[in-house]
């Protein structure tokens, strides 16, 4: 008989954190779970650790993947999970032992498609509470859910949530890119008829100096640009938001894209990434025709292509690193 919740944990070189993560997962007060460890090409002993958990607890399944990347790991686990509900946890993070019970109770009570909670930032063993931790329960329709995700009032990571697996039908995390969750979570939100946001933290997002999200390269900046460009395009393609929210969020995402490009150009290493630069220029130029954008922003976007050297002089030349 299939479990109620599939807990999906991508694993790559997580030896120093995996025990604490798994202790918090296997110790959940809600026990009707399967745990899928999607291990991909670890070299630090994580492979053996994953296999050990499967021996000790029959609820644990291990996938040994030949493809690197968190998206590939999550997608592979989604392809084989059997439960109607899924929960994602990163292997270097951990959760309160009543997280699944609390989220499942709300999902059942409200017949929701997704239940979201908040998270703690943890650095050097010190956890910092979320600014929205007031314990309130917010019930949202499709429009409200989509707006909360796009405005990022609800965090855009797949973890700290309980999600109906059916929302992923025909939808997967983009592979070969970073910030893949930023490019997909609003699409899951759009598929929800009803969502619940429990404004309480259960998830510990552990910060590591030098981790992937804290080291910047031109390719990572480009990936972040693509994620925000996906969001910008989504807003224009789907008429679910109120007009005021559409205008506000369109401007927000267009400005974020412009800032990503400016950051990209100020990095001297971007000189060797002309293909990425040219792709961003084309996309920003197309944005400049959007009449929902503020005039100043439209002029900035227009200058990226039509007055490139003026843009370069004002925004890049004197600020390169």
PDB file of C-alpha atoms in Angstrom:
ATOM      1  CA  UNK A   1       0.000   0.000   0.000  1.00  0.00           C
ATOM      2  CA  UNK A   2       1.378   3.396  -1.009  1.00  0.00           C
ATOM      3  CA  UNK A   3       2.394   5.893   1.645  1.00  0.00           C
ATOM      4  CA  UNK A   4       0.496   9.154   2.097  1.00  0.00           C
ATOM      5  CA  UNK A   5       3.528  11.436   1.671  1.00  0.00           C
ATOM      6  CA  UNK A   6       6.668  11.017  -0.413  1.00  0.00           C
ATOM      7  CA  UNK A   7       9.555  12.961   1.101  1.00  0.00           C
ATOM      8  CA  UNK A   8      12.063  13.761  -1.657  1.00  0.00           C
ATOM      9  CA  UNK A   9      15.639  14.532  -0.618  1.00  0.00           C
ATOM     10  CA  UNK A  10      18.305  15.242  -3.285  1.00  0.00           C
ATOM     11  CA  UNK A  11      21.725  14.159  -2.009  1.00  0.00           C
ATOM     12  CA  UNK A  12      25.130  15.171  -3.290  1.00  0.00           C
ATOM     13  CA  UNK A  13      28.184  15.269  -1.019  1.00  0.00           C
ATOM     14  CA  UNK A  14      26.078  15.839   2.101  1.00  0.00           C
ATOM     15  CA  UNK A  15      27.983  13.620   4.535  1.00  0.00           C
ATOM     16  CA  UNK A  16      28.341  16.315   7.205  1.00  0.00           C
ATOM     17  CA  UNK A  17      24.633  17.181   7.287  1.00  0.00           C
ATOM     18  CA  UNK A  18      22.715  14.105   6.209  1.00  0.00           C
ATOM     19  CA  UNK A  19      22.406  12.454   9.622  1.00  0.00           C
ATOM     20  CA  UNK A  20      20.706  15.497  11.139  1.00  0.00           C
ATOM     21  CA  UNK A  21      18.404  15.816   8.140  1.00  0.00           C
ATOM     22  CA  UNK A  22      17.388  12.154   8.216  1.00  0.00           C
ATOM     23  CA  UNK A  23      16.929  12.134  11.989  1.00  0.00           C
ATOM     24  CA  UNK A  24      14.390  14.943  11.626  1.00  0.00           C
ATOM     25  CA  UNK A  25      12.608  13.179   8.756  1.00  0.00           C
ATOM     26  CA  UNK A  26      12.489   9.625  10.093  1.00  0.00           C
ATOM     27  CA  UNK A  27      11.451  11.015  13.471  1.00  0.00           C
ATOM     28  CA  UNK A  28       8.327  12.718  12.114  1.00  0.00           C
ATOM     29  CA  UNK A  29       5.216  12.259  14.214  1.00  0.00           C
ATOM     30  CA  UNK A  30       3.391  11.616  10.915  1.00  0.00           C
ATOM     31  CA  UNK A  31       4.842   8.210  10.040  1.00  0.00           C
ATOM     32  CA  UNK A  32       2.974   7.189   6.859  1.00  0.00           C
ATOM     33  CA  UNK A  33       5.775   8.310   4.564  1.00  0.00           C
ATOM     34  CA  UNK A  34       8.228   7.058   1.998  1.00  0.00           C
ATOM     35  CA  UNK A  35      11.596   8.797   1.873  1.00  0.00           C
ATOM     36  CA  UNK A  36      13.328   8.955  -1.499  1.00  0.00           C
ATOM     37  CA  UNK A  37      17.026   9.767  -1.344  1.00  0.00           C
ATOM     38  CA  UNK A  38      17.933  10.874  -4.870  1.00  0.00           C
ATOM     39  CA  UNK A  39      21.704  10.572  -4.695  1.00  0.00           C
ATOM     40  CA  UNK A  40      23.680  11.823  -7.666  1.00  0.00           C
ATOM     41  CA  UNK A  41      27.408  11.222  -8.022  1.00  0.00           C
ATOM     42  CA  UNK A  42      28.526  11.879  -4.452  1.00  0.00           C
ATOM     43  CA  UNK A  43      32.202  11.345  -3.680  1.00  0.00           C
ATOM     44  CA  UNK A  44      32.329  11.978   0.075  1.00  0.00           C
ATOM     45  CA  UNK A  45      30.734   8.845   1.491  1.00  0.00           C
ATOM     46  CA  UNK A  46      27.130   9.972   1.082  1.00  0.00           C
ATOM     47  CA  UNK A  47      26.456   6.943  -1.155  1.00  0.00           C
ATOM     48  CA  UNK A  48      27.131   4.518   1.653  1.00  0.00           C
ATOM     49  CA  UNK A  49      25.170   6.624   4.121  1.00  0.00           C
ATOM     50  CA  UNK A  50      22.099   6.572   1.875  1.00  0.00           C
ATOM     51  CA  UNK A  51      22.288   2.812   1.434  1.00  0.00           C
ATOM     52  CA  UNK A  52      22.627   2.447   5.206  1.00  0.00           C
ATOM     53  CA  UNK A  53      19.399   4.347   5.850  1.00  0.00           C
ATOM     54  CA  UNK A  54      17.550   2.030   3.443  1.00  0.00           C
ATOM     55  CA  UNK A  55      18.804  -1.000   5.370  1.00  0.00           C
ATOM     56  CA  UNK A  56      17.743   0.451   8.724  1.00  0.00           C
ATOM     57  CA  UNK A  57      14.301   1.765   7.722  1.00  0.00           C
ATOM     58  CA  UNK A  58      12.022   0.130   5.140  1.00  0.00           C
ATOM     59  CA  UNK A  59      10.423   3.494   4.359  1.00  0.00           C
ATOM     60  CA  UNK A  60      13.644   4.694   2.707  1.00  0.00           C
ATOM     61  CA  UNK A  61      14.319   4.215  -1.008  1.00  0.00           C
ATOM     62  CA  UNK A  62      17.589   5.200  -2.654  1.00  0.00           C
ATOM     63  CA  UNK A  63      18.096   6.313  -6.240  1.00  0.00           C
ATOM     64  CA  UNK A  64      21.697   6.351  -7.476  1.00  0.00           C
ATOM     65  CA  UNK A  65      21.683   8.729 -10.439  1.00  0.00           C
ATOM     66  CA  UNK A  66      24.261   9.265 -13.167  1.00  0.00           C
ATOM     67  CA  UNK A  67      23.157  12.863 -13.760  1.00  0.00           C
ATOM     68  CA  UNK A  68      24.296  15.733 -11.553  1.00  0.00           C
ATOM     69  CA  UNK A  69      22.075  18.565 -10.407  1.00  0.00           C
ATOM     70  CA  UNK A  70      19.347  19.178  -7.872  1.00  0.00           C
ATOM     71  CA  UNK A  71      16.683  19.511 -10.556  1.00  0.00           C
ATOM     72  CA  UNK A  72      17.598  16.160 -12.079  1.00  0.00           C
ATOM     73  CA  UNK A  73      17.448  14.553  -8.627  1.00  0.00           C
ATOM     74  CA  UNK A  74      14.041  16.033  -7.818  1.00  0.00           C
ATOM     75  CA  UNK A  75      12.660  15.091 -11.226  1.00  0.00           C
ATOM     76  CA  UNK A  76      13.903  11.507 -10.966  1.00  0.00           C
ATOM     77  CA  UNK A  77      12.248  11.154  -7.562  1.00  0.00           C
ATOM     78  CA  UNK A  78       8.990  12.644  -8.859  1.00  0.00           C
ATOM     79  CA  UNK A  79       8.999  10.039 -11.620  1.00  0.00           C
ATOM     80  CA  UNK A  80       9.063   7.121  -9.159  1.00  0.00           C
ATOM     81  CA  UNK A  81       7.317   8.405  -6.013  1.00  0.00           C
ATOM     82  CA  UNK A  82       4.068   6.646  -5.160  1.00  0.00           C
ATOM     83  CA  UNK A  83       2.328   8.884  -2.626  1.00  0.00           C
ATOM     84  CA  UNK A  84      -0.387  11.387  -3.589  1.00  0.00           C
ATOM     85  CA  UNK A  85       1.452  14.120  -1.645  1.00  0.00           C
ATOM     86  CA  UNK A  86       5.092  15.211  -1.891  1.00  0.00           C
ATOM     87  CA  UNK A  87       7.393  17.175   0.371  1.00  0.00           C
ATOM     88  CA  UNK A  88      10.885  18.326  -0.610  1.00  0.00           C
ATOM     89  CA  UNK A  89      13.734  18.668   1.854  1.00  0.00           C
ATOM     90  CA  UNK A  90      17.340  19.544   1.014  1.00  0.00           C
ATOM     91  CA  UNK A  91      19.905  17.158   2.458  1.00  0.00           C
ATOM     92  CA  UNK A  92      21.805  19.857   4.356  1.00  0.00           C
ATOM     93  CA  UNK A  93      18.654  21.194   6.040  1.00  0.00           C
ATOM     94  CA  UNK A  94      16.406  19.773   8.759  1.00  0.00           C
ATOM     95  CA  UNK A  95      12.826  20.168   9.978  1.00  0.00           C
ATOM     96  CA  UNK A  96      10.715  20.141  13.106  1.00  0.00           C
ATOM     97  CA  UNK A  97       9.390  16.645  13.801  1.00  0.00           C
ATOM     98  CA  UNK A  98       5.753  17.797  13.660  1.00  0.00           C
ATOM     99  CA  UNK A  99       6.037  19.547  10.295  1.00  0.00           C
ATOM    100  CA  UNK A 100       4.371  16.870   8.167  1.00  0.00           C
ATOM    101  CA  UNK A 101       1.602  16.276  10.695  1.00  0.00           C
ATOM    102  CA  UNK A 102       0.793  19.994  10.867  1.00  0.00           C
ATOM    103  CA  UNK A 103       0.799  20.504   7.097  1.00  0.00           C
ATOM    104  CA  UNK A 104      -1.191  17.335   6.433  1.00  0.00           C
ATOM    105  CA  UNK A 105      -3.826  18.303   8.987  1.00  0.00           C
ATOM    106  CA  UNK A 106      -4.400  21.613   7.195  1.00  0.00           C
ATOM    107  CA  UNK A 107      -4.405  20.016   3.753  1.00  0.00           C
ATOM    108  CA  UNK A 108      -7.105  17.607   4.888  1.00  0.00           C
ATOM    109  CA  UNK A 109      -9.158  20.206   6.721  1.00  0.00           C
ATOM    110  CA  UNK A 110      -9.243  22.659   3.808  1.00  0.00           C
ATOM    111  CA  UNK A 111      -8.975  20.181   0.911  1.00  0.00           C
ATOM    112  CA  UNK A 112      -6.052  22.261  -0.348  1.00  0.00           C
ATOM    113  CA  UNK A 113      -3.745  21.556  -3.284  1.00  0.00           C
ATOM    114  CA  UNK A 114      -0.701  22.920  -1.492  1.00  0.00           C
ATOM    115  CA  UNK A 115       0.084  23.888   2.098  1.00  0.00           C
ATOM    116  CA  UNK A 116       2.968  26.286   2.683  1.00  0.00           C
ATOM    117  CA  UNK A 117       4.807  27.101   5.876  1.00  0.00           C
ATOM    118  CA  UNK A 118       7.647  29.441   6.786  1.00  0.00           C
ATOM    119  CA  UNK A 119      11.273  28.661   7.528  1.00  0.00           C
ATOM    120  CA  UNK A 120      14.168  29.610   9.775  1.00  0.00           C
ATOM    121  CA  UNK A 121      17.501  30.853   8.470  1.00  0.00           C
ATOM    122  CA  UNK A 122      20.171  28.910  10.333  1.00  0.00           C
ATOM    123  CA  UNK A 123      23.834  29.948  10.320  1.00  0.00           C
ATOM    124  CA  UNK A 124      26.509  28.543  12.632  1.00  0.00           C
ATOM    125  CA  UNK A 125      23.819  26.766  14.623  1.00  0.00           C
ATOM    126  CA  UNK A 126      21.792  29.935  15.260  1.00  0.00           C
ATOM    127  CA  UNK A 127      18.273  30.036  13.805  1.00  0.00           C
ATOM    128  CA  UNK A 128      16.603  33.322  12.865  1.00  0.00           C
ATOM    129  CA  UNK A 129      12.800  33.429  12.764  1.00  0.00           C
ATOM    130  CA  UNK A 130      10.780  34.457   9.728  1.00  0.00           C
ATOM    131  CA  UNK A 131       9.257  37.946   9.751  1.00  0.00           C
ATOM    132  CA  UNK A 132       5.802  36.507   8.991  1.00  0.00           C
ATOM    133  CA  UNK A 133       5.786  34.034  11.900  1.00  0.00           C
ATOM    134  CA  UNK A 134       2.531  35.072  13.534  1.00  0.00           C
ATOM    135  CA  UNK A 135       0.856  31.645  13.441  1.00  0.00           C
ATOM    136  CA  UNK A 136      -2.001  32.784  11.199  1.00  0.00           C
ATOM    137  CA  UNK A 137      -3.595  30.484   8.642  1.00  0.00           C
ATOM    138  CA  UNK A 138      -4.389  32.098   5.288  1.00  0.00           C
ATOM    139  CA  UNK A 139      -6.634  30.344   2.755  1.00  0.00           C
ATOM    140  CA  UNK A 140      -5.990  31.466  -0.817  1.00  0.00           C
ATOM    141  CA  UNK A 141      -7.710  30.937  -4.169  1.00  0.00           C
ATOM    142  CA  UNK A 142      -5.854  30.594  -7.488  1.00  0.00           C
ATOM    143  CA  UNK A 143      -5.404  34.343  -7.887  1.00  0.00           C
ATOM    144  CA  UNK A 144      -4.230  34.916  -4.334  1.00  0.00           C
ATOM    145  CA  UNK A 145      -1.842  31.944  -4.412  1.00  0.00           C
ATOM    146  CA  UNK A 146      -0.277  33.051  -7.681  1.00  0.00           C
ATOM    147  CA  UNK A 147       0.138  36.628  -6.436  1.00  0.00           C
ATOM    148  CA  UNK A 148       1.733  35.526  -3.152  1.00  0.00           C
ATOM    149  CA  UNK A 149       4.273  33.381  -4.982  1.00  0.00           C
ATOM    150  CA  UNK A 150       5.104  35.971  -7.627  1.00  0.00           C
ATOM    151  CA  UNK A 151       5.487  38.714  -5.037  1.00  0.00           C
ATOM    152  CA  UNK A 152       7.572  36.256  -2.974  1.00  0.00           C
ATOM    153  CA  UNK A 153       5.584  36.782   0.201  1.00  0.00           C
ATOM    154  CA  UNK A 154       5.497  32.972   0.148  1.00  0.00           C
ATOM    155  CA  UNK A 155       9.011  31.687  -0.396  1.00  0.00           C
ATOM    156  CA  UNK A 156       9.652  30.242  -3.837  1.00  0.00           C
ATOM    157  CA  UNK A 157      11.492  27.109  -2.768  1.00  0.00           C
ATOM    158  CA  UNK A 158       9.755  23.728  -3.054  1.00  0.00           C
ATOM    159  CA  UNK A 159      10.696  22.855   0.508  1.00  0.00           C
ATOM    160  CA  UNK A 160       8.640  23.886   3.578  1.00  0.00           C
ATOM    161  CA  UNK A 161       5.530  22.812   1.678  1.00  0.00           C
ATOM    162  CA  UNK A 162       3.214  19.862   1.207  1.00  0.00           C
ATOM    163  CA  UNK A 163       2.135  19.561  -2.420  1.00  0.00           C
ATOM    164  CA  UNK A 164      -0.297  17.363  -4.313  1.00  0.00           C
ATOM    165  CA  UNK A 165       1.794  15.253  -6.657  1.00  0.00           C
ATOM    166  CA  UNK A 166      -0.773  15.779  -9.439  1.00  0.00           C
ATOM    167  CA  UNK A 167       0.308  19.441  -9.671  1.00  0.00           C
ATOM    168  CA  UNK A 168       3.533  18.162 -11.245  1.00  0.00           C
ATOM    169  CA  UNK A 169       1.756  16.343 -14.084  1.00  0.00           C
ATOM    170  CA  UNK A 170       3.531  17.513 -17.232  1.00  0.00           C
ATOM    171  CA  UNK A 171       5.689  19.904 -15.194  1.00  0.00           C
ATOM    172  CA  UNK A 172       9.257  19.353 -14.009  1.00  0.00           C
ATOM    173  CA  UNK A 173      12.139  21.408 -12.632  1.00  0.00           C
ATOM    174  CA  UNK A 174      14.311  22.840 -15.456  1.00  0.00           C
ATOM    175  CA  UNK A 175      17.590  20.936 -15.562  1.00  0.00           C
ATOM    176  CA  UNK A 176      21.040  22.347 -16.224  1.00  0.00           C
ATOM    177  CA  UNK A 177      20.143  25.630 -14.523  1.00  0.00           C
ATOM    178  CA  UNK A 178      20.336  27.123 -11.052  1.00  0.00           C
ATOM    179  CA  UNK A 179      17.399  28.954  -9.430  1.00  0.00           C
ATOM    180  CA  UNK A 180      15.212  26.269 -10.943  1.00  0.00           C
ATOM    181  CA  UNK A 181      12.664  26.603  -8.141  1.00  0.00           C
ATOM    182  CA  UNK A 182      12.331  30.333  -8.842  1.00  0.00           C
ATOM    183  CA  UNK A 183      11.335  29.382 -12.392  1.00  0.00           C
ATOM    184  CA  UNK A 184       8.671  26.821 -11.500  1.00  0.00           C
ATOM    185  CA  UNK A 185       6.935  27.463  -8.188  1.00  0.00           C
ATOM    186  CA  UNK A 186       4.629  30.197  -9.495  1.00  0.00           C
ATOM    187  CA  UNK A 187       3.462  27.717 -12.144  1.00  0.00           C
ATOM    188  CA  UNK A 188       2.536  25.237  -9.436  1.00  0.00           C
ATOM    189  CA  UNK A 189       0.706  28.033  -7.630  1.00  0.00           C
ATOM    190  CA  UNK A 190      -1.295  28.793 -10.780  1.00  0.00           C
ATOM    191  CA  UNK A 191      -2.476  25.183 -10.865  1.00  0.00           C
ATOM    192  CA  UNK A 192      -3.964  25.428  -7.364  1.00  0.00           C
ATOM    193  CA  UNK A 193      -7.674  25.937  -6.827  1.00  0.00           C
ATOM    194  CA  UNK A 194      -6.997  26.386  -3.122  1.00  0.00           C
ATOM    195  CA  UNK A 195      -3.837  26.822  -1.060  1.00  0.00           C
ATOM    196  CA  UNK A 196      -3.164  27.297   2.631  1.00  0.00           C
ATOM    197  CA  UNK A 197      -0.345  29.385   4.047  1.00  0.00           C
ATOM    198  CA  UNK A 198       0.483  28.540   7.648  1.00  0.00           C
ATOM    199  CA  UNK A 199       2.585  31.451   8.864  1.00  0.00           C
ATOM    200  CA  UNK A 200       4.740  29.393  11.167  1.00  0.00           C
ATOM    201  CA  UNK A 201       8.268  28.046  10.666  1.00  0.00           C
ATOM    202  CA  UNK A 202       9.071  24.341  10.694  1.00  0.00           C
ATOM    203  CA  UNK A 203      11.949  24.178   8.221  1.00  0.00           C
ATOM    204  CA  UNK A 204      15.587  25.076   8.987  1.00  0.00           C
ATOM    205  CA  UNK A 205      17.321  26.483   5.914  1.00  0.00           C
ATOM    206  CA  UNK A 206      20.998  26.061   6.784  1.00  0.00           C
ATOM    207  CA  UNK A 207      23.359  28.696   5.369  1.00  0.00           C
ATOM    208  CA  UNK A 208      26.872  27.679   4.304  1.00  0.00           C
ATOM    209  CA  UNK A 209      29.627  30.114   3.400  1.00  0.00           C
ATOM    210  CA  UNK A 210      30.818  29.338  -0.104  1.00  0.00           C
ATOM    211  CA  UNK A 211      27.710  27.335  -1.042  1.00  0.00           C
ATOM    212  CA  UNK A 212      26.300  27.400  -4.565  1.00  0.00           C
ATOM    213  CA  UNK A 213      23.816  30.194  -3.903  1.00  0.00           C
ATOM    214  CA  UNK A 214      26.463  32.366  -2.235  1.00  0.00           C
ATOM    215  CA  UNK A 215      29.135  32.177  -4.949  1.00  0.00           C
ATOM    216  CA  UNK A 216      28.510  34.267  -8.060  1.00  0.00           C
ATOM    217  CA  UNK A 217      29.619  33.546 -11.612  1.00  0.00           C
ATOM    218  CA  UNK A 218      28.346  34.970 -14.921  1.00  0.00           C
ATOM    219  CA  UNK A 219      26.525  31.684 -15.628  1.00  0.00           C
ATOM    220  CA  UNK A 220      24.727  31.815 -12.264  1.00  0.00           C
ATOM    221  CA  UNK A 221      23.702  35.415 -12.871  1.00  0.00           C
ATOM    222  CA  UNK A 222      22.379  34.383 -16.279  1.00  0.00           C
ATOM    223  CA  UNK A 223      20.406  31.509 -14.730  1.00  0.00           C
ATOM    224  CA  UNK A 224      18.846  33.939 -12.246  1.00  0.00           C
ATOM    225  CA  UNK A 225      18.005  36.247 -15.163  1.00  0.00           C
ATOM    226  CA  UNK A 226      16.282  33.358 -16.974  1.00  0.00           C
ATOM    227  CA  UNK A 227      14.246  32.472 -13.891  1.00  0.00           C
ATOM    228  CA  UNK A 228      12.968  36.036 -13.555  1.00  0.00           C
ATOM    229  CA  UNK A 229      12.400  36.285 -17.303  1.00  0.00           C
ATOM    230  CA  UNK A 230      10.238  33.145 -17.055  1.00  0.00           C
ATOM    231  CA  UNK A 231       8.208  34.866 -14.363  1.00  0.00           C
ATOM    232  CA  UNK A 232       7.916  38.065 -16.393  1.00  0.00           C
ATOM    233  CA  UNK A 233       6.673  36.079 -19.411  1.00  0.00           C
ATOM    234  CA  UNK A 234       4.261  34.074 -17.258  1.00  0.00           C
ATOM    235  CA  UNK A 235       2.567  37.249 -15.998  1.00  0.00           C
ATOM    236  CA  UNK A 236       1.950  38.397 -19.554  1.00  0.00           C
ATOM    237  CA  UNK A 237       0.664  35.024 -20.695  1.00  0.00           C
ATOM    238  CA  UNK A 238      -1.789  34.330 -17.853  1.00  0.00           C
ATOM    239  CA  UNK A 239      -4.603  36.707 -16.987  1.00  0.00           C
ATOM    240  CA  UNK A 240      -5.214  35.476 -13.469  1.00  0.00           C
ATOM    241  CA  UNK A 241      -4.038  38.556 -11.541  1.00  0.00           C
ATOM    242  CA  UNK A 242      -5.892  41.780 -10.888  1.00  0.00           C
ATOM    243  CA  UNK A 243      -4.813  44.612 -13.191  1.00  0.00           C
ATOM    244  CA  UNK A 244      -2.956  46.474 -10.460  1.00  0.00           C
ATOM    245  CA  UNK A 245      -1.052  43.355  -9.428  1.00  0.00           C
ATOM    246  CA  UNK A 246      -0.233  42.566 -13.062  1.00  0.00           C
ATOM    247  CA  UNK A 247       1.307  46.007 -13.580  1.00  0.00           C
ATOM    248  CA  UNK A 248       3.196  45.961 -10.272  1.00  0.00           C
ATOM    249  CA  UNK A 249       4.631  42.477 -10.735  1.00  0.00           C
ATOM    250  CA  UNK A 250       5.467  43.033 -14.409  1.00  0.00           C
ATOM    251  CA  UNK A 251       7.552  46.045 -13.419  1.00  0.00           C
ATOM    252  CA  UNK A 252       9.136  44.121 -10.565  1.00  0.00           C
ATOM    253  CA  UNK A 253      10.285  41.237 -12.755  1.00  0.00           C
ATOM    254  CA  UNK A 254      11.449  43.512 -15.593  1.00  0.00           C
ATOM    255  CA  UNK A 255      13.525  45.545 -13.151  1.00  0.00           C
ATOM    256  CA  UNK A 256      14.994  42.385 -11.659  1.00  0.00           C
ATOM    257  CA  UNK A 257      15.985  41.212 -15.145  1.00  0.00           C
ATOM    258  CA  UNK A 258      17.629  44.558 -15.867  1.00  0.00           C
ATOM    259  CA  UNK A 259      19.563  44.418 -12.595  1.00  0.00           C
ATOM    260  CA  UNK A 260      20.733  40.857 -13.316  1.00  0.00           C
ATOM    261  CA  UNK A 261      22.041  41.996 -16.692  1.00  0.00           C
ATOM    262  CA  UNK A 262      23.788  44.994 -15.165  1.00  0.00           C
ATOM    263  CA  UNK A 263      25.419  42.755 -12.536  1.00  0.00           C
ATOM    264  CA  UNK A 264      26.430  40.307 -15.262  1.00  0.00           C
ATOM    265  CA  UNK A 265      28.073  43.046 -17.327  1.00  0.00           C
ATOM    266  CA  UNK A 266      29.988  44.456 -14.352  1.00  0.00           C
ATOM    267  CA  UNK A 267      31.716  41.116 -13.869  1.00  0.00           C
ATOM    268  CA  UNK A 268      34.827  41.092 -16.095  1.00  0.00           C
ATOM    269  CA  UNK A 269      34.460  37.333 -16.534  1.00  0.00           C
ATOM    270  CA  UNK A 270      31.333  38.031 -18.603  1.00  0.00           C
ATOM    271  CA  UNK A 271      33.575  39.102 -21.502  1.00  0.00           C
ATOM    272  CA  UNK A 272      33.953  35.411 -22.283  1.00  0.00           C
ATOM    273  CA  UNK A 273      30.185  34.780 -22.225  1.00  0.00           C
ATOM    274  CA  UNK A 274      29.004  36.690 -25.283  1.00  0.00           C
ATOM    275  CA  UNK A 275      26.271  34.207 -26.154  1.00  0.00           C
ATOM    276  CA  UNK A 276      24.681  34.675 -22.734  1.00  0.00           C
ATOM    277  CA  UNK A 277      25.054  38.448 -22.966  1.00  0.00           C
ATOM    278  CA  UNK A 278      23.448  38.590 -26.423  1.00  0.00           C
ATOM    279  CA  UNK A 279      20.504  36.472 -25.314  1.00  0.00           C
ATOM    280  CA  UNK A 280      19.801  38.807 -22.400  1.00  0.00           C
ATOM    281  CA  UNK A 281      20.080  41.870 -24.640  1.00  0.00           C
ATOM    282  CA  UNK A 282      17.442  40.484 -27.018  1.00  0.00           C
ATOM    283  CA  UNK A 283      15.057  39.658 -24.178  1.00  0.00           C
ATOM    284  CA  UNK A 284      15.497  43.054 -22.492  1.00  0.00           C
ATOM    285  CA  UNK A 285      14.965  44.827 -25.793  1.00  0.00           C
ATOM    286  CA  UNK A 286      11.699  42.978 -26.306  1.00  0.00           C
ATOM    287  CA  UNK A 287      10.583  44.047 -22.815  1.00  0.00           C
ATOM    288  CA  UNK A 288      11.073  47.707 -23.701  1.00  0.00           C
ATOM    289  CA  UNK A 289       7.911  47.555 -25.859  1.00  0.00           C
ATOM    290  CA  UNK A 290       5.702  46.621 -22.906  1.00  0.00           C
ATOM    291  CA  UNK A 291       3.449  49.601 -22.187  1.00  0.00           C
ATOM    292  CA  UNK A 292       2.791  48.386 -18.638  1.00  0.00           C
ATOM    293  CA  UNK A 293       6.361  49.281 -17.691  1.00  0.00           C
ATOM    294  CA  UNK A 294       7.221  52.619 -16.156  1.00  0.00           C
ATOM    295  CA  UNK A 295       8.713  55.107 -18.679  1.00  0.00           C
ATOM    296  CA  UNK A 296      12.108  55.244 -16.958  1.00  0.00           C
ATOM    297  CA  UNK A 297      12.424  51.467 -16.959  1.00  0.00           C
ATOM    298  CA  UNK A 298      11.386  51.260 -20.616  1.00  0.00           C
ATOM    299  CA  UNK A 299      14.090  53.786 -21.511  1.00  0.00           C
ATOM    300  CA  UNK A 300      16.693  51.747 -19.643  1.00  0.00           C
ATOM    301  CA  UNK A 301      15.669  48.575 -21.435  1.00  0.00           C
ATOM    302  CA  UNK A 302      15.629  50.350 -24.793  1.00  0.00           C
ATOM    303  CA  UNK A 303      19.163  51.649 -24.216  1.00  0.00           C
ATOM    304  CA  UNK A 304      20.528  48.152 -23.588  1.00  0.00           C
ATOM    305  CA  UNK A 305      20.230  47.407 -27.299  1.00  0.00           C
ATOM    306  CA  UNK A 306      19.614  50.658 -29.125  1.00  0.00           C
ATOM    307  CA  UNK A 307      22.165  52.772 -27.250  1.00  0.00           C
ATOM    308  CA  UNK A 308      24.436  50.027 -25.959  1.00  0.00           C
ATOM    309  CA  UNK A 309      27.578  52.086 -25.521  1.00  0.00           C
ATOM    310  CA  UNK A 310      25.687  54.761 -23.603  1.00  0.00           C
ATOM    311  CA  UNK A 311      24.270  52.066 -21.327  1.00  0.00           C
ATOM    312  CA  UNK A 312      27.734  50.553 -20.962  1.00  0.00           C
ATOM    313  CA  UNK A 313      29.270  53.912 -20.055  1.00  0.00           C
ATOM    314  CA  UNK A 314      26.629  54.802 -17.451  1.00  0.00           C
ATOM    315  CA  UNK A 315      26.013  51.429 -15.840  1.00  0.00           C
ATOM    316  CA  UNK A 316      29.136  49.333 -16.407  1.00  0.00           C
ATOM    317  CA  UNK A 317      32.404  50.988 -17.405  1.00  0.00           C
ATOM    318  CA  UNK A 318      33.261  52.663 -14.119  1.00  0.00           C
ATOM    319  CA  UNK A 319      31.950  49.864 -11.902  1.00  0.00           C
ATOM    320  CA  UNK A 320      33.531  46.701 -13.235  1.00  0.00           C
ATOM    321  CA  UNK A 321      34.971  44.205 -10.795  1.00  0.00           C
TER     322      UNK A 321
END
